[in-house]
Coordinates of C-alpha atoms and ligand atoms in Angstrom, one line a residue:
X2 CA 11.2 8.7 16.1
X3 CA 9.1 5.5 16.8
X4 CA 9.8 2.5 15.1
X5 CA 6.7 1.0 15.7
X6 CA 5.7 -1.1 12.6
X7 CA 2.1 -0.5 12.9
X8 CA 2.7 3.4 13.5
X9 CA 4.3 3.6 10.4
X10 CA 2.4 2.1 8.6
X11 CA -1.0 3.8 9.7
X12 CA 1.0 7.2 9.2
X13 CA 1.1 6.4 5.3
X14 CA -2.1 5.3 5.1
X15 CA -3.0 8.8 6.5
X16 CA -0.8 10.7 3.5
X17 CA -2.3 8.3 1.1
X18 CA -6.1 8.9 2.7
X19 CA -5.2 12.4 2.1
X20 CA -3.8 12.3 -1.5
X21 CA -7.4 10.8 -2.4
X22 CA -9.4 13.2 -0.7
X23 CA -7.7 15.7 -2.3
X24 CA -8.4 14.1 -5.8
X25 CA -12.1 13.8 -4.9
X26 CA -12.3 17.5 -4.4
X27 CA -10.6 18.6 -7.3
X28 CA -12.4 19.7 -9.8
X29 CA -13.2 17.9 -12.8
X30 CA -11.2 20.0 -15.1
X31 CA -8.3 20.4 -12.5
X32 CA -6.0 18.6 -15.0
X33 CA -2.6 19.2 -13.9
X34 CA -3.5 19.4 -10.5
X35 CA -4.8 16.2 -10.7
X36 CA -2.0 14.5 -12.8
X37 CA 0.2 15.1 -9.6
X38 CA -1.7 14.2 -7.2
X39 CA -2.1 10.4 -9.1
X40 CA 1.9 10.7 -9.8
X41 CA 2.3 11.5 -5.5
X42 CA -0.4 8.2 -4.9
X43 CA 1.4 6.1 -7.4
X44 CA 4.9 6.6 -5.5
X45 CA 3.6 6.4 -2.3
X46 CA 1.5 3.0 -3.1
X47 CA 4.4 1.5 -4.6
X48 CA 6.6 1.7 -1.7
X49 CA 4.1 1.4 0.8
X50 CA 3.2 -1.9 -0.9
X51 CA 7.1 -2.6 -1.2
X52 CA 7.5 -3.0 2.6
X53 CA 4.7 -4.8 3.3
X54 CA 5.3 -7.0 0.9
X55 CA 8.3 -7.2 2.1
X56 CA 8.6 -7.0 5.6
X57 CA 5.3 -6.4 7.4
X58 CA 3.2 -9.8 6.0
X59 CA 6.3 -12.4 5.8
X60 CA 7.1 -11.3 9.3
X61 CA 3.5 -11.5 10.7
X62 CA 2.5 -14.6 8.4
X63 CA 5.7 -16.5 10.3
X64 CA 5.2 -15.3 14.0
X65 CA 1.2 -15.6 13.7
X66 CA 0.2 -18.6 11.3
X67 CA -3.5 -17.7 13.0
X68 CA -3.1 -14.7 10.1
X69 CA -2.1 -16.6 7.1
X70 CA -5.8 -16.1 5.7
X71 CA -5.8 -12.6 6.4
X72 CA -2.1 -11.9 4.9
X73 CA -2.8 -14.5 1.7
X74 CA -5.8 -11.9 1.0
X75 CA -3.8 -8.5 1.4
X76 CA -1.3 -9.8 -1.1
X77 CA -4.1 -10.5 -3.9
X78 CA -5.4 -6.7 -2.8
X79 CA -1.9 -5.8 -3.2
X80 CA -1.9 -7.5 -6.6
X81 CA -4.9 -5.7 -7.7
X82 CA -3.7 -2.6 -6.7
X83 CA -0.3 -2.8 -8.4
X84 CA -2.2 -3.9 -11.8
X85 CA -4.2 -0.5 -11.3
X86 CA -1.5 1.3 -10.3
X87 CA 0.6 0.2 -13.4
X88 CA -2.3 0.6 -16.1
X89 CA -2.6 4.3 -14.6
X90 CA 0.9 5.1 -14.9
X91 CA 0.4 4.6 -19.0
X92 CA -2.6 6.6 -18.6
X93 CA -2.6 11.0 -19.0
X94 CA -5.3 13.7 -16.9
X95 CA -7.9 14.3 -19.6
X96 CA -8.0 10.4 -21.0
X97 CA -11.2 9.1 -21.2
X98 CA -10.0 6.1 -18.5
X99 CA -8.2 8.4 -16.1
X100 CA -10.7 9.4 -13.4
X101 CA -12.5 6.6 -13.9
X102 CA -9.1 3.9 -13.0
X103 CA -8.1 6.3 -10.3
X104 CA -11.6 6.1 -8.3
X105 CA -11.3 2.4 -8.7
X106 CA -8.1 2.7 -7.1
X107 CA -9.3 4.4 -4.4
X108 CA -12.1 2.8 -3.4
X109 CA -9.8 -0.8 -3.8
X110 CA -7.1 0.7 -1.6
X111 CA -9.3 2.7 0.8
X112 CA -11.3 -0.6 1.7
X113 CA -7.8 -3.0 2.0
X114 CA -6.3 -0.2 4.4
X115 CA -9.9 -0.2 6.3
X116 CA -9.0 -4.4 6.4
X117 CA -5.3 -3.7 7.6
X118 CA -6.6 -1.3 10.3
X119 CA -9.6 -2.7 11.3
X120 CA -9.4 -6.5 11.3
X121 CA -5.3 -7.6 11.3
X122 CA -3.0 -4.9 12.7
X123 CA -5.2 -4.8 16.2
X124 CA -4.3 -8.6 16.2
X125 CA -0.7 -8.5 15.7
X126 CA -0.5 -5.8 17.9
X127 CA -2.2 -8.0 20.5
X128 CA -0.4 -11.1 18.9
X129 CA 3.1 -9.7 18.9
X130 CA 5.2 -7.9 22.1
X131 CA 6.1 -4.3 21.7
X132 CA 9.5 -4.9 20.9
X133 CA 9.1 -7.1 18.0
X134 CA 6.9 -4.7 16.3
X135 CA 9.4 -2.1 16.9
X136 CA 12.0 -4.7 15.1
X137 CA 9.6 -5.1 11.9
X138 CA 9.4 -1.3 11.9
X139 CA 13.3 -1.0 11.9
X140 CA 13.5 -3.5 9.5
X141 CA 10.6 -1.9 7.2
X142 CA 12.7 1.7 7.4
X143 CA 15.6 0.0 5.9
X144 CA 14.0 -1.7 3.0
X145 CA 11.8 1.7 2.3
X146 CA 16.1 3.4 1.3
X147 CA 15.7 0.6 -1.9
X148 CA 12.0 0.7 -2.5
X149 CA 10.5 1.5 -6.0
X150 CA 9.1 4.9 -6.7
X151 CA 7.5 3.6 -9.9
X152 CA 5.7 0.5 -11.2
X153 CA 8.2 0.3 -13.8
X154 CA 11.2 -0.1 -11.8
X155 CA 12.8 -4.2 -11.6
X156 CA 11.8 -4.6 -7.8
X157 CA 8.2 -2.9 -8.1
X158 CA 7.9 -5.0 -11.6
X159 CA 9.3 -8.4 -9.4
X160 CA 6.4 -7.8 -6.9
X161 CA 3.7 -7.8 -9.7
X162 CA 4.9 -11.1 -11.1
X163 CA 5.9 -12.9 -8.4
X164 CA 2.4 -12.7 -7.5
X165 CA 0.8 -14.3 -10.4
X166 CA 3.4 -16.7 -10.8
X167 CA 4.8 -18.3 -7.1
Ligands
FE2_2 FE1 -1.4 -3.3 2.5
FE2_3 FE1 -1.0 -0.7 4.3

């Protein structure tokens, strides 16, 4: 299995890509079917922010200060997504907020992952040798075994805060 940091990453974007597309067609009274889908997004968005966090930007923000705008941004995108994410987690299928605080979060999240994709990954993979990004990757497997599955857990709870407050 590759390690590469950038693979893995893109390979949750895709599952989270496909999580909203599958909201979008659902149909507007599709209720439960819904509920699970935003219970799948929130779990997979808090992790997949978790190693980033984590891993992926401290990593790239040290070996490539060039980036530091670009990271400094993702982690405010981050921030806004975790708020969303957290809100939405309080929130049932069938509220009066619930589709409307979802497609926010989608269109918020499918625009940063356009970003990562788009503008910074190409440039830390042209910035950074093969086996470094196979290292992050490694590392980013590792501290996926104690990411948070929900916005309320300490550690996803830590992320939110410490980006308001440090
Ligand atoms: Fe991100
Ligand atoms: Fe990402």
């Amino acid at each position: 299995m590759s390690t590469d940091a950038i693979v893995l990453l893109k390979n949750d974007h895709k599952e989270i890509r496909k999580l909203f597309t599958q909201f979008e067609k659902a149909g507007e009274n599709a209720h439960a079917a819904k509920g699970k889908l935003v219970d799948r997004m929130i779990e997979l968005l808090t992790q997949h922010t978790y190693i980033e966090n984590e891993v992926m930007y401290p990593e790239v923000r040290r070996l490539l200060p060039d980036l530091e705008d670009d990271i400094l941004e993702s982690y405010e995108e981050h921030h806004v997504a975790d708020v969303l994410v957290m809100e939405l987690a309080a929130l049932k299928p069938g509220d009066e907020r619930f589709e409307a605080k979802t497609t926010v979060l989608i269109e918020n999240v499918r625009h940063h992952m356009d970003e990562e994709e788009q503008d910074w990954f190409p440039k830390v993979r042209e910035g950074l040798g093969r086996k470094t990004i196979q290292e992050i990757g490694a590392e980013m497997i590792k501290a996926r075994t104690k990411a948070p599955r929900k916005p309320s857990q300490p550690s996803a709870l830590k992320k939110t805060i410490d980006a308001v407050v440090s």
